[in-house]
Amino acid sequence: MSSQTLREARRYEEATGQMIAPEERPAFHLSTRVGWTNDPNGFSYYKGKYHMFYQYHPYAPYWGPMHWGHAVSKDLLHWEYLPAALAPDSPYDRDGCFSGSAVELPDGRQLLMYTGVLSTPQPDGTMREMQTQCLATGDGIDYEKYSGNPVLDAGDLPEGSSKYDFRDPKVWKKEDGTYRCVIGSRPADGSGQILLYSSPDGFQWKFEKVLVENKNRYGLMWECPDFFALDGKQVLLVSPQDMLPEGFEYHNGNGTLCLIGTYDEKTDTFTEEYNQSIDYGIDFYAPQTVLTPDGRRVMIGWMQNWDTCSIHTQNRGVKWFGQMSLPRELSIKNGRLYQKPLRELDDLRRNKISYEDVVFTDTIRLDGIEGRRVDLEIELSAGEEELYKKFAVRFAQNEQYHTAVSFRPAERILKVDRKFSGSRRAVIHQRRCEVNSENGKLKLRLILDRFSVEIFVNDGEKVVSATMFTGQEAKGISFFASGRVKMNVVKYDLTGE
Ligand code: FRU
């Protein structure tokens, strides 16, 4: 039975979503149907389709009482909106249905596990949001909240952990048919930890152990965990809040962290071996993964940064805010996380144009290379003589605007810069990272989709993502060298339907 709150959201999104013209949104990245989205939720494969739910405030292009929006896709690139799945309409989630995940039950229903938020008065008269874990079951369109909600509350926390920071369950089914989930939590030291819970049936949940402790190493609270096996290793993805920078690896603010290690299933022991950022750009957070029917681990994140949302939401006339990243195929090589654009993206490629051994020493343009929905492969080497000082590719460019990726081979520093993308806000517009390069060699693959760029470095060794809201008429692409650069370029339009 759907509530008045859910029915209203469904009516509203149906009426207003269609007022956003297709060219006002990204073409092959999922964006909110209307209003606001943040984290991807419940990323799953169910009844022959990929399902993506998302943190959703349909009524305005900024964060508000969280609903779950819903979309499905056959290829993760073309999305069809379905009616909103959850609304904050119950005594335990009146103030929000926060992030969570999805799994299929043996009887064919889909189980959603999410965080219910309830504002509760404190002894000093202030209000604080208590967080519990809740369930809903459904058929892929309509979901009913479980009568036993909440299934995990303050009583299920290890001693000293906060009942106000207990969120974002990621559930999976084990081979023996039982369930596990990982949940973000804040222990007494004020930082973050990831808790592991188990269930025989998906409905009765029990605390197992603290899986990983942050101990104030990387930011404070750890949000949105995901935990899975990959290429003989075990991977934990988390999104820490309130990070301090560390070299070129971690930046201030909300970040993404990938812990790679081993997992002993018998004792539920995760042993960390290595950690890194997941994305080195400006806009990426709270990713979730799905296992595809053909065995690929595919990740999608919120392509945004909590600290820079003002760039867009303060533009007049904005009807939507928030888009997801490209689906990225994950693998582990030499102990590091690699990401490649989902291979089906190649099916959208049209109008190939390529240039080989272009040698240049200042700014050049190449005939036929422009556009805002573009797949651009660039291979750099030094000219025959000495190492060049700097290379840059500028895009979303006209006389007034451009966004740029630049590279200095001596320092091996890659930088994305959207200072001149049209933003009027004094927030972060640049980010740098360190990449592998010898003698000026570098491989870049840039994917542009109207309002974003994702840069895959050296076949997925690092990824740098950034949004840009420059008018679509700025579609020039140019290349710049200080010193002598030799370059191969292949460009496709990503317009295939
Ligand atoms: C992360 C997050 C989650 C929470 C959700 C609320 O971006 O803060 O921890 O569930 O957003 O919308």
Coordinates of C-alpha atoms and ligand atoms in Angstrom, one line a residue:
M1 CA 0.0 0.0 0.0
S2 CA 1.6 3.3 -1.0
S3 CA 1.3 6.3 1.3
Q4 CA 0.1 9.8 0.5
T5 CA 3.7 11.0 0.6
L6 CA 4.8 8.5 -2.0
R7 CA 1.8 9.1 -4.2
E8 CA 2.5 12.8 -4.2
A9 CA 6.2 12.3 -5.1
R10 CA 5.2 10.0 -8.0
R11 CA 2.6 12.5 -9.3
Y12 CA 5.0 15.3 -9.0
E13 CA 7.9 13.6 -10.8
E14 CA 5.7 12.4 -13.5
A15 CA 4.4 15.9 -14.2
T16 CA 7.6 17.8 -13.9
G17 CA 10.3 15.3 -15.0
Q18 CA 9.1 15.6 -18.6
M19 CA 9.6 19.4 -18.5
I20 CA 13.3 18.7 -18.6
A21 CA 14.3 18.4 -22.3
P22 CA 16.6 15.5 -23.1
E23 CA 19.4 17.9 -24.2
E24 CA 19.3 19.6 -20.8
R25 CA 20.6 16.4 -19.2
P26 CA 23.5 14.1 -19.7
A27 CA 22.9 11.7 -22.6
F28 CA 24.3 8.4 -21.2
H29 CA 24.9 9.2 -17.5
L30 CA 22.0 8.7 -15.2
S31 CA 20.7 12.0 -13.7
T32 CA 17.9 12.6 -11.3
R33 CA 14.4 12.5 -12.9
V34 CA 13.7 15.9 -11.4
G35 CA 15.0 17.9 -8.4
W36 CA 18.0 16.6 -6.5
T37 CA 20.0 13.4 -6.3
N38 CA 23.0 12.3 -4.3
D39 CA 24.2 8.8 -3.7
P40 CA 23.4 5.8 -5.9
N41 CA 21.4 3.2 -3.9
G42 CA 20.3 -0.4 -4.4
F43 CA 22.5 -0.9 -7.5
S44 CA 21.5 -4.4 -8.6
Y45 CA 20.6 -6.8 -11.4
Y46 CA 17.0 -8.0 -11.0
K47 CA 14.5 -9.6 -13.3
G48 CA 16.7 -9.1 -16.4
K49 CA 17.5 -5.5 -15.8
Y50 CA 19.9 -3.3 -13.9
H51 CA 18.2 -1.3 -11.2
M52 CA 19.5 1.9 -9.8
F53 CA 17.8 3.7 -7.0
Y54 CA 19.1 7.1 -5.8
Q55 CA 18.9 9.5 -2.9
Y56 CA 16.2 11.8 -4.1
H57 CA 14.5 15.1 -3.3
P58 CA 12.1 15.5 -6.2
Y59 CA 10.7 18.9 -5.2
A60 CA 13.8 21.1 -5.5
P61 CA 17.3 21.0 -6.9
Y62 CA 18.9 20.8 -3.5
W63 CA 19.0 18.2 -0.6
G64 CA 15.8 17.7 1.3
P65 CA 13.8 14.9 2.9
M66 CA 15.2 11.8 1.2
H67 CA 13.1 9.6 -1.0
W68 CA 14.5 6.8 -3.2
G69 CA 14.3 7.6 -7.0
H70 CA 14.3 4.6 -9.3
A71 CA 15.5 3.8 -12.8
V72 CA 16.2 0.7 -14.8
S73 CA 18.5 -0.1 -17.7
K74 CA 19.5 -3.0 -19.9
D75 CA 23.0 -1.8 -20.7
L76 CA 23.8 0.7 -17.8
L77 CA 23.9 3.5 -20.4
H78 CA 20.3 4.0 -21.5
W79 CA 18.1 4.5 -18.4
E80 CA 14.3 4.5 -18.0
Y81 CA 12.8 6.2 -15.1
L82 CA 10.4 4.2 -12.9
P83 CA 8.2 5.7 -10.1
A84 CA 9.9 6.7 -6.9
A85 CA 10.4 3.6 -4.8
L86 CA 10.4 4.9 -1.2
A87 CA 9.2 8.0 0.6
P88 CA 9.9 9.2 4.2
D89 CA 6.4 8.3 5.3
S90 CA 6.8 6.0 8.4
P91 CA 7.3 6.6 12.1
Y92 CA 10.9 5.3 11.9
D93 CA 11.9 7.1 8.7
R94 CA 9.8 10.3 8.8
D95 CA 12.9 12.5 8.2
G96 CA 14.5 10.5 5.4
C97 CA 15.1 7.2 3.7
F98 CA 18.9 7.4 3.5
S99 CA 21.3 5.3 1.4
G100 CA 21.1 1.5 1.2
S101 CA 21.2 -1.5 -1.1
A102 CA 19.2 -4.3 -2.7
V103 CA 19.3 -8.1 -3.0
E104 CA 17.0 -10.7 -4.5
L105 CA 15.1 -13.0 -2.1
P106 CA 14.6 -16.8 -2.8
D107 CA 10.9 -16.1 -3.4
G108 CA 11.7 -13.7 -6.3
R109 CA 11.0 -10.5 -4.4
Q110 CA 13.6 -7.7 -4.2
L111 CA 14.7 -6.7 -0.7
L112 CA 15.8 -3.1 -0.1
M113 CA 17.8 -2.3 3.0
Y114 CA 18.1 1.4 3.8
T115 CA 18.7 3.8 6.7
G116 CA 15.6 5.3 8.3
V117 CA 16.2 8.7 9.8
L118 CA 14.1 10.2 12.7
S119 CA 14.7 13.5 14.2
T120 CA 14.5 13.1 18.0
P121 CA 14.5 15.7 20.8
Q122 CA 17.6 15.8 23.0
P123 CA 17.6 16.6 26.8
D124 CA 19.0 20.1 25.9
G125 CA 16.0 20.8 23.6
T126 CA 17.9 20.5 20.4
M127 CA 17.0 17.8 17.8
R128 CA 19.2 15.1 16.4
E129 CA 18.7 12.6 13.7
M130 CA 18.6 9.0 14.9
Q131 CA 19.5 6.4 12.3
T132 CA 18.3 2.8 12.1
Q133 CA 18.3 0.1 9.4
C134 CA 15.0 -0.7 7.7
L135 CA 13.7 -3.0 5.0
A136 CA 11.2 -2.9 2.1
T137 CA 10.3 -5.7 -0.3
G138 CA 8.9 -5.3 -3.8
D139 CA 8.5 -6.5 -7.4
G140 CA 10.9 -4.1 -9.1
I141 CA 8.3 -1.2 -9.2
D142 CA 6.3 -1.1 -6.0
Y143 CA 7.8 -1.7 -2.6
E144 CA 6.2 -2.3 0.8
K145 CA 8.0 -1.4 4.0
Y146 CA 8.6 -4.3 6.4
S147 CA 6.3 -4.5 9.4
G148 CA 9.2 -5.4 11.6
N149 CA 11.1 -2.1 10.9
P150 CA 13.5 -1.0 12.1
V151 CA 15.5 -4.3 12.0
L152 CA 18.7 -2.8 13.5
D153 CA 18.8 0.1 15.9
A154 CA 21.0 1.5 18.7
G155 CA 20.7 -1.8 20.6
D156 CA 22.6 -3.5 17.9
L157 CA 25.7 -1.3 18.0
P158 CA 28.9 -2.1 19.7
E159 CA 29.5 -0.2 22.9
G160 CA 30.3 3.5 22.5
S161 CA 29.1 3.7 18.9
S162 CA 26.9 6.6 17.9
K163 CA 23.2 6.0 17.2
Y164 CA 23.2 9.2 15.1
D165 CA 25.9 8.0 12.7
F166 CA 24.8 4.5 11.7
R167 CA 24.0 4.3 8.1
D168 CA 24.2 3.1 4.5
P169 CA 23.8 -0.8 4.7
K170 CA 25.3 -2.7 1.8
V171 CA 23.8 -6.2 1.7
W172 CA 24.9 -9.3 -0.2
K173 CA 23.9 -13.0 -0.3
K174 CA 26.5 -15.6 0.5
E175 CA 26.8 -18.9 -1.4
D176 CA 25.2 -20.7 1.5
G177 CA 22.1 -18.6 1.2
T178 CA 22.6 -16.5 4.3
Y179 CA 23.1 -12.7 4.1
R180 CA 25.7 -10.2 5.3
C181 CA 25.8 -6.5 5.4
V182 CA 28.3 -3.8 6.1
I183 CA 27.2 -0.5 7.7
G184 CA 29.0 2.8 8.3
S185 CA 29.3 3.8 12.0
R186 CA 31.0 6.3 14.3
P187 CA 32.8 4.8 17.4
A188 CA 33.7 6.6 20.5
D189 CA 37.0 8.0 19.1
G190 CA 34.8 10.2 16.8
S191 CA 36.1 8.8 13.5
G192 CA 34.7 5.9 11.5
Q193 CA 34.3 2.2 11.5
I194 CA 32.6 -0.4 9.3
L195 CA 30.3 -2.9 11.1
L196 CA 29.4 -6.4 9.8
Y197 CA 26.0 -7.9 10.4
S198 CA 24.6 -11.3 9.4
S199 CA 21.1 -12.7 8.7
P200 CA 19.8 -16.2 7.9
D201 CA 16.9 -14.8 5.8
G202 CA 17.4 -11.1 5.1
F203 CA 15.0 -10.1 7.9
Q204 CA 16.5 -11.1 11.2
W205 CA 19.8 -9.3 11.6
K206 CA 22.6 -9.8 14.2
F207 CA 25.8 -7.8 14.9
E208 CA 28.9 -9.8 14.1
K209 CA 31.9 -7.6 14.5
V210 CA 33.7 -4.4 13.7
L211 CA 35.1 -5.2 10.3
V212 CA 37.5 -2.2 9.9
E213 CA 38.4 0.7 12.2
N214 CA 39.4 4.0 10.8
K215 CA 41.1 5.1 14.0
N216 CA 41.2 8.7 12.7
R217 CA 43.5 7.7 9.8
Y218 CA 41.4 8.8 6.9
G219 CA 38.8 11.5 7.7
L220 CA 36.2 11.0 10.4
M221 CA 32.9 9.2 9.8
W222 CA 33.0 6.5 7.0
E223 CA 29.9 6.5 4.8
C224 CA 28.6 4.2 2.1
P225 CA 30.7 1.0 2.4
D226 CA 30.8 -1.7 -0.3
F227 CA 32.6 -5.0 0.2
F228 CA 33.4 -7.6 -2.4
A229 CA 35.9 -10.1 -3.8
L230 CA 37.9 -9.0 -6.9
D231 CA 40.7 -10.8 -8.7
G232 CA 41.7 -12.9 -5.7
K233 CA 41.6 -10.0 -3.3
Q234 CA 38.9 -8.4 -1.1
V235 CA 38.0 -4.8 -1.6
L236 CA 36.3 -2.4 0.8
L237 CA 35.1 0.9 -0.7
V238 CA 34.2 3.7 1.7
S239 CA 33.5 7.4 1.5
P240 CA 35.1 9.2 4.4
Q241 CA 33.9 12.6 5.5
D242 CA 36.1 15.4 6.7
M243 CA 39.4 14.3 5.2
L244 CA 42.8 16.0 5.7
P245 CA 45.0 16.0 2.6
E246 CA 47.8 13.5 2.2
G247 CA 50.2 14.3 -0.6
F248 CA 48.5 13.9 -3.9
E249 CA 46.6 10.8 -2.7
Y250 CA 43.9 12.2 -0.5
H251 CA 42.3 15.7 -0.6
N252 CA 40.4 17.8 1.9
G253 CA 36.7 17.3 2.5
N254 CA 34.7 14.2 1.6
G255 CA 36.8 11.7 -0.3
T256 CA 36.7 8.1 -1.5
L257 CA 38.9 5.3 -0.2
C258 CA 39.5 1.8 -1.4
L259 CA 41.1 -0.7 1.0
I260 CA 42.5 -3.8 -0.7
G261 CA 43.3 -6.9 1.3
T262 CA 42.3 -10.4 2.1
Y263 CA 39.2 -11.8 3.8
D264 CA 38.9 -14.9 5.8
E265 CA 35.2 -15.8 5.5
K266 CA 35.3 -18.3 8.3
T267 CA 36.4 -15.8 10.9
D268 CA 35.1 -12.7 9.0
T269 CA 38.5 -11.2 9.2
F270 CA 39.5 -8.5 6.7
T271 CA 43.3 -7.9 6.6
E272 CA 44.2 -4.6 5.0
E273 CA 47.2 -4.5 2.7
Y274 CA 46.9 -1.3 0.7
N275 CA 44.7 1.8 0.3
Q276 CA 44.2 4.5 -2.4
S277 CA 41.7 7.0 -3.6
I278 CA 39.1 5.7 -5.9
D279 CA 38.8 8.8 -8.0
Y280 CA 41.3 11.6 -8.1
G281 CA 39.1 14.3 -9.6
I282 CA 36.8 16.9 -8.0
D283 CA 33.4 15.1 -8.3
F284 CA 33.0 11.6 -7.1
Y285 CA 31.5 10.1 -4.0
A286 CA 29.6 7.2 -2.4
P287 CA 30.1 4.6 -5.2
Q288 CA 28.3 1.3 -5.2
T289 CA 29.0 -1.8 -7.3
V290 CA 27.0 -4.6 -8.9
L291 CA 28.1 -8.0 -10.2
T292 CA 26.9 -8.3 -13.8
P293 CA 25.5 -11.6 -15.1
D294 CA 28.8 -12.2 -17.0
G295 CA 30.9 -11.7 -13.9
R296 CA 32.1 -8.1 -14.2
R297 CA 32.3 -5.9 -11.0
V298 CA 30.9 -2.6 -12.2
M299 CA 30.9 0.6 -10.1
I300 CA 28.9 3.8 -10.3
G301 CA 29.4 6.8 -8.0
W302 CA 27.7 10.1 -7.4
M303 CA 29.6 12.4 -9.8
Q304 CA 29.5 15.4 -7.5
N305 CA 31.2 16.9 -4.5
W306 CA 29.3 17.9 -1.3
D307 CA 31.4 21.1 -1.0
T308 CA 30.9 22.4 -4.5
C309 CA 27.2 21.8 -5.2
S310 CA 26.7 25.6 -5.1
I311 CA 28.3 25.9 -8.6
H312 CA 25.2 24.6 -10.2
T313 CA 22.3 25.0 -7.7
Q314 CA 22.8 28.8 -7.6
N315 CA 22.4 29.0 -11.4
R316 CA 18.9 30.3 -12.1
G317 CA 16.4 28.0 -13.7
V318 CA 18.1 24.7 -12.7
K319 CA 15.5 21.9 -12.7
W320 CA 17.8 19.0 -11.8
F321 CA 20.9 18.6 -9.8
G322 CA 23.0 15.4 -9.5
Q323 CA 24.2 12.8 -11.9
M324 CA 26.0 9.5 -11.6
S325 CA 29.4 8.6 -13.0
L326 CA 30.0 6.3 -15.9
P327 CA 29.6 2.7 -15.0
R328 CA 33.2 1.5 -14.6
E329 CA 34.6 -2.0 -14.8
L330 CA 36.9 -2.8 -11.9
S331 CA 39.9 -5.0 -11.7
I332 CA 43.1 -5.3 -9.6
K333 CA 46.5 -5.1 -11.1
N334 CA 49.7 -5.1 -9.1
G335 CA 47.7 -4.6 -6.0
R336 CA 46.0 -1.4 -7.3
L337 CA 42.4 -0.7 -8.3
Y338 CA 41.9 -0.2 -12.1
Q339 CA 38.8 1.2 -13.7
K340 CA 37.7 1.2 -17.3
P341 CA 34.6 2.6 -18.8
L342 CA 32.0 0.0 -19.2
R343 CA 32.8 -1.8 -22.5
E344 CA 29.3 -1.3 -23.9
L345 CA 30.2 2.4 -24.2
D346 CA 32.1 1.5 -27.3
D347 CA 28.7 0.8 -29.0
L348 CA 27.8 4.5 -28.8
R349 CA 30.9 5.5 -30.7
R350 CA 30.3 7.2 -34.1
N351 CA 32.3 9.3 -36.6
K352 CA 35.8 8.2 -35.9
I353 CA 38.5 10.7 -36.6
S354 CA 42.1 9.9 -35.9
Y355 CA 45.5 11.7 -36.2
E356 CA 48.9 10.1 -35.8
D357 CA 52.2 11.5 -34.9
V358 CA 51.0 15.1 -34.6
V359 CA 54.0 17.1 -33.4
F360 CA 53.3 20.5 -32.0
T361 CA 54.9 23.2 -29.9
D362 CA 52.0 25.6 -29.0
T363 CA 48.2 25.6 -29.4
I364 CA 46.6 23.6 -32.2
R365 CA 43.2 22.5 -33.2
L366 CA 42.5 19.5 -35.3
D367 CA 39.8 19.3 -38.0
G368 CA 36.7 17.4 -36.8
I369 CA 37.8 17.2 -33.2
E370 CA 35.1 19.0 -31.1
G371 CA 31.9 18.3 -29.2
R372 CA 30.4 17.7 -25.8
R373 CA 29.5 14.1 -26.1
V374 CA 32.9 12.7 -27.0
D375 CA 35.2 9.8 -26.5
L376 CA 38.8 11.1 -26.9
E377 CA 41.9 8.9 -26.8
I378 CA 45.2 10.7 -26.5
E379 CA 48.6 9.1 -26.5
L380 CA 51.6 11.3 -25.8
S381 CA 55.3 11.0 -26.2
A382 CA 58.1 13.5 -26.2
G383 CA 59.3 14.7 -29.6
E384 CA 62.6 13.3 -30.6
E385 CA 64.6 15.8 -28.5
E386 CA 64.2 17.0 -25.0
L387 CA 61.2 16.4 -22.7
Y388 CA 58.4 18.8 -23.1
K389 CA 57.4 21.0 -20.2
K390 CA 53.6 20.9 -20.3
F391 CA 50.8 19.4 -22.3
A392 CA 47.1 20.4 -22.1
V393 CA 43.9 19.6 -23.7
R394 CA 41.1 22.2 -23.5
F395 CA 37.5 21.3 -24.1
A396 CA 34.0 22.8 -23.5
Q397 CA 35.8 25.7 -25.1
N398 CA 34.8 28.9 -26.8
E399 CA 36.2 32.5 -26.6
Q400 CA 35.1 32.8 -23.0
Y401 CA 35.2 29.4 -21.5
H402 CA 37.2 26.2 -21.3
T403 CA 38.0 23.3 -19.0
A404 CA 41.4 21.7 -19.2
V405 CA 43.4 18.7 -18.3
S406 CA 47.1 19.4 -18.2
F407 CA 50.2 17.3 -17.6
R408 CA 53.8 18.2 -16.6
P409 CA 56.0 15.2 -17.4
A410 CA 58.9 16.2 -15.2
E411 CA 56.7 16.2 -12.1
R412 CA 54.3 13.6 -13.4
I413 CA 51.4 15.7 -12.3
L414 CA 48.1 15.7 -14.0
K415 CA 45.7 18.5 -13.3
V416 CA 42.0 19.1 -14.1
D417 CA 41.0 22.7 -14.0
R418 CA 37.4 24.0 -14.5
K419 CA 38.1 27.6 -13.3
F420 CA 37.0 28.9 -16.7
S421 CA 33.9 26.7 -17.0
G422 CA 31.5 29.4 -16.1
S423 CA 31.3 28.9 -12.3
R424 CA 30.7 32.0 -10.3
R425 CA 31.4 30.4 -7.0
A426 CA 34.7 30.6 -4.9
V427 CA 35.0 26.8 -4.4
I428 CA 37.5 24.2 -5.5
H429 CA 37.9 24.2 -9.3
Q430 CA 41.2 22.3 -9.7
R431 CA 42.7 19.1 -8.6
R432 CA 46.0 17.5 -9.2
C433 CA 47.2 13.9 -9.0
E434 CA 50.4 12.0 -9.6
V435 CA 50.5 9.5 -12.5
N436 CA 53.0 7.1 -14.0
S437 CA 54.9 8.3 -16.9
E438 CA 58.4 7.9 -18.4
N439 CA 59.9 10.2 -21.1
G440 CA 56.7 12.1 -21.4
K441 CA 54.6 9.1 -22.3
L442 CA 51.0 9.2 -21.2
K443 CA 47.7 7.6 -22.2
L444 CA 44.4 9.5 -21.6
R445 CA 40.9 8.7 -22.4
L446 CA 38.4 11.5 -21.9
I447 CA 34.7 10.9 -21.8
L448 CA 32.6 14.0 -22.1
D449 CA 28.8 13.9 -21.7
R450 CA 27.5 17.5 -21.8
F451 CA 28.1 18.3 -18.1
S452 CA 31.0 16.2 -17.1
V453 CA 34.5 14.9 -18.0
E454 CA 35.9 11.6 -16.8
I455 CA 39.6 11.1 -17.5
F456 CA 40.9 7.5 -17.5
V457 CA 44.7 7.6 -17.2
N458 CA 47.0 4.9 -18.5
D459 CA 44.3 2.3 -19.3
G460 CA 42.5 2.8 -16.0
E461 CA 45.3 3.2 -13.5
K462 CA 43.7 6.4 -12.2
V463 CA 40.4 8.2 -12.9
V464 CA 39.7 11.9 -12.6
S465 CA 36.1 13.1 -12.7
A466 CA 34.7 16.6 -12.8
T467 CA 31.4 18.2 -13.6
M468 CA 31.1 21.4 -15.6
F469 CA 28.0 23.4 -16.4
T470 CA 29.4 25.4 -19.3
G471 CA 26.8 26.2 -22.0
Q472 CA 26.7 23.5 -24.7
E473 CA 27.7 26.0 -27.4
A474 CA 31.2 25.9 -25.9
K475 CA 32.2 22.7 -27.7
G476 CA 35.7 23.4 -29.0
I477 CA 38.7 21.2 -28.2
S478 CA 42.3 22.3 -28.6
F479 CA 45.7 21.0 -27.6
F480 CA 48.6 22.9 -26.1
A481 CA 52.3 22.1 -25.8
S482 CA 55.1 23.9 -24.1
G483 CA 58.1 22.2 -25.6
R484 CA 57.7 19.6 -28.3
V485 CA 54.9 17.0 -27.9
K486 CA 54.2 14.1 -30.2
M487 CA 50.6 12.9 -30.0
N488 CA 48.2 10.3 -31.4
V489 CA 44.5 11.2 -31.1
V490 CA 41.3 9.2 -31.8
K491 CA 38.0 10.9 -31.4
Y492 CA 34.5 9.5 -31.5
D493 CA 31.1 11.2 -31.0
L494 CA 29.2 9.3 -28.3
T495 CA 25.8 9.7 -30.0
G496 CA 24.8 6.2 -30.9
E497 CA 21.3 5.5 -29.6
Ligands
FRU1 C1 26.5 10.3 1.7 C2 25.3 10.4 2.6 C3 24.9 9.1 3.2 C4 23.5 9.2 3.6 C5 23.0 10.1 2.4 C6 21.9 11.0 2.8 O1 26.5 11.2 0.6 O2 25.5 11.4 3.6 O3 25.8 8.7 4.3 O4 22.9 8.0 3.6 O5 24.1 10.8 1.9 O6 21.3 11.6 1.7

